[in-house]
Amino acid sequence: MHRIGIDVGGTRLKVGRVVDGQVVVRAADDTPHDFAQMIEVLARLVRRVVPEGEACTIGAGVPGVFDEAMLGVVDSPNLRFLDGQPLREALSAATGAEVRLGNDASVAALAEALHGKGREYPTFLLATLGTGIGGGLIFDGELWEGTAGMAGEYGHLSAASAFVPEDIPLCNCGNPGCLEVYASASRMTERGRARTGQADIELPELAKRARLGDPVALSVFVDAGRALGEGFAQVVQLLDIRVLLLGGGAGAIVDLVRGPLIDKVVQRCAGRTHSAYTVDRAELGNDAGLLGAAALLS
Amino acid sequence: MHRIGIDVGGTRLKVGRVVDGQVVVRAADDTPHDFAQMIEVLARLVRRVVPEGEACTIGAGVPGVFDEAMLGVVDSPNLRFLDGQPLREALSAATGAEVRLGNDASVAALAEALHGKGREYPTFLLATLGTGIGGGLIFDGELWEGTAGMAGEYGHLSAASAFVPEDIPLCNCGNPGCLEVYASASRMTERGRARTGQADIELPELAKRARLGDPVALSVFVDAGRALGEGFAQVVQLLDIRVLLLGGGAGAIVDLVRGPLIDKVVQRCAGRTHSAYTVDRAELGNDAGLLGAAALLS
């Protein structure tokens, strides 16, 4: 039985056949923003990676909020055409395979647990810093998905208290002060542009300047680190876990946020010192979603 | 092998022999605020509940922050004399029994999982509203203690965002805006006294008035519910769990806080509606700590 992972993104659909934690055959295409067409494209991509006439199981990582039975997505800001559609059933009918859906960040955490940094850390939160902030929780090597696959929404923890009495910005989810508004890659870039006055500066250049000691560039990462720490303090209070892995577009800036991040956690969580915490970069890159999705049915 | 539960409280030490989820013999005494004396009293109480010459194992629920190996407490605001003492070893030496320590609220959650409401709900957060707010997490029937037994600190999640731009009060832990400062039984009582102008009114009387529609009394519980909801929203974001049980001194006011609590969670957590959540009263009363502690070594 071949094991197929699907990564459903806002712009690209990626499909891969996975053997021993490696993608051995892959196929990809643009994401058509229409449900029936997307199913058609996915079925075609699956046929490309599975030898003809052979059976497979499919795990698909999808951004968004699932219904209780995890048959489909009820709220997906970047893939609105998926809302309320029977994704699992349609994909299964089009491919003849058993299908399981998972949250995109949760399956990335599962991949990291099985094939990446998780081999070193049995229990961790993976946060993916990109357009927004996703998250996945691994307890003793196992993915915790929650009642309907929505666990790990680190980006929507409240981080406003780190910045009182500053004005509290609104998150895309409609609430004030979510961590995401302070520390997603997009918002860090935005803040860097505002503070430097350069409308086209990108995150890697900001990071480079910060590493050279530029105080304006540094301030962007200090603020992001503080917010990430405020959010992680809540995770520590609730779960007493000690490891935070950063992935996604901004995983590379872990060296710049680590200090203020851990300072904030130590300030908020009694009885544990700096050395108790590990903030590290996730190991798997773009394949994390695929690899983790493929592992959903194992 | 007899199973013994110990509940180490700031004022009372309670010891019980547990059979099939029932305390069959119990003994208690005041808590001497001296480490050696407390061990002596506990050893005596254990001898009172275990038939002479017979063996036992001991689980002890203790309020405070444990060292990494869970051999003792490193930070216990209400039992300062325990800080840094080898509690587990000393108790084991004095009784000849194998001993395991657990956080007091976590063991109460374990008791609820095994013998109370947990038989109905496999996954929940138990919050105990008393002087402070404790918490314990049960995932699929199993206690999650975290790296060093400190998981479940619901009371120190940030709830300030529910009340912006009101001034943010300081928690006993030194941080601004912890849930505990809005919703512990003590703080609700304090707020009720300030708002009614009656310096001696107690929580049950406030609750009675609120149930009769008194707006001042009601406002205390609406605010507490909002804060509990802000905190539980973080739990839901992170874990996608849907059940909150309230225990401790203020468990009885669950009917008064449920509405504003769930409203706040729905507002903060996308894709889930009011009916997704259950906020219920914990079933076990004062014996929860004992029963759960006794189950630690099973």
Coordinates of C-alpha atoms in Angstrom, one line a residue, chain A residues 65-66 68 74-75 123 125 137-140 144-154 156-161 164 168 173 175-178 230 233-242 267-272 276, chain B residues 65-66 68 74-75 123 125 137-140 144-154 156-161 164 168 173 175-178 230 233-242 267-272 276:
Chain A
V65 CA -11.0 24.8 10.7
F66 CA -12.6 21.3 10.3
E68 CA -16.4 17.8 14.1
V74 CA -15.9 24.8 7.7
D75 CA -13.7 27.9 7.8
T123 CA 7.4 16.8 23.3
L125 CA 5.2 22.9 19.9
L137 CA 1.6 20.0 19.3
I138 CA 3.5 16.7 19.8
F139 CA 3.2 15.0 23.2
D140 CA 5.6 12.1 23.8
W144 CA -2.4 15.9 19.6
E145 CA -5.1 17.1 17.2
G146 CA -7.9 17.9 19.7
T147 CA -11.6 17.2 19.2
A148 CA -11.7 18.2 15.6
G149 CA -8.1 18.6 14.4
M150 CA -7.8 22.3 15.4
A151 CA -5.3 22.0 18.2
G152 CA -2.1 24.0 18.1
E153 CA -3.5 27.5 17.1
Y154 CA -0.5 29.2 18.8
H156 CA -4.3 33.1 18.1
L157 CA -3.2 33.0 21.7
S158 CA -3.4 36.4 23.3
A159 CA -0.1 38.2 23.4
A160 CA -1.4 41.7 23.9
S161 CA -0.2 41.8 27.6
V164 CA 0.4 47.1 27.3
I168 CA -3.8 46.6 20.5
C173 CA -9.6 36.4 13.1
N175 CA -9.9 39.6 17.8
P176 CA -7.5 42.1 19.3
G177 CA -4.0 41.2 20.3
C178 CA -3.4 37.7 18.9
E230 CA 4.0 35.8 25.8
A233 CA 4.3 31.4 28.3
Q234 CA 0.6 30.4 28.0
V235 CA 1.6 27.1 26.4
V236 CA 4.1 26.5 29.2
Q237 CA 1.5 27.4 31.9
L238 CA -1.0 25.1 30.4
L239 CA 1.2 22.2 29.3
D240 CA 4.5 22.5 31.0
I241 CA 6.3 21.8 27.8
R242 CA 9.8 23.3 27.3
Q267 CA 9.2 36.3 33.6
R268 CA 5.7 34.8 33.3
C269 CA 6.3 31.2 34.5
A270 CA 7.4 30.6 38.1
G271 CA 10.0 28.1 39.2
R272 CA 11.7 27.5 35.8
A276 CA 14.8 24.9 31.1
Chain B
V65 CA 6.1 24.0 41.4
F66 CA 8.2 20.8 41.2
E68 CA 12.5 18.5 37.1
V74 CA 10.9 24.4 44.4
D75 CA 8.3 27.1 44.7
T123 CA -10.9 15.0 27.4
L125 CA -9.7 20.8 31.7
L137 CA -5.6 18.4 32.0
I138 CA -7.0 15.1 30.9
F139 CA -6.5 13.9 27.4
D140 CA -8.4 10.8 26.4
W144 CA -1.1 15.2 31.2
E145 CA 1.4 16.5 33.7
G146 CA 4.0 18.0 31.4
T147 CA 7.8 17.9 31.8
A148 CA 7.8 18.4 35.6
G149 CA 4.2 18.1 36.7
M150 CA 3.3 21.7 36.2
A151 CA 0.8 21.4 33.4
G152 CA -2.7 22.8 33.8
E153 CA -1.9 26.3 35.2
Y154 CA -5.1 27.7 33.8
H156 CA -2.0 32.1 35.0
L157 CA -3.1 32.3 31.5
S158 CA -3.5 35.9 30.4
A159 CA -7.1 37.1 30.5
A160 CA -6.4 40.9 30.4
S161 CA -7.6 41.3 26.9
V164 CA -9.0 46.3 27.9
I168 CA -4.7 45.5 34.6
C173 CA 2.8 35.5 40.6
N175 CA 2.5 39.3 36.3
P176 CA -0.3 41.5 35.2
G177 CA -3.7 40.2 34.0
C178 CA -3.6 36.5 34.9
E230 CA -10.8 34.5 27.7
A233 CA -10.3 30.4 24.6
Q234 CA -6.5 30.1 24.8
V235 CA -6.9 26.5 25.9
V236 CA -9.3 25.8 23.0
Q237 CA -7.0 27.5 20.5
L238 CA -4.1 25.5 21.7
L239 CA -5.7 22.1 22.4
D240 CA -9.1 22.1 20.7
I241 CA -10.7 20.6 23.8
R242 CA -14.3 21.5 24.4
Q267 CA -16.0 35.1 20.0
R268 CA -12.3 34.2 20.1
C269 CA -12.3 30.8 18.4
A270 CA -13.4 30.5 14.8
G271 CA -15.6 27.8 13.3
R272 CA -17.1 26.5 16.5
A276 CA -19.6 22.8 20.8

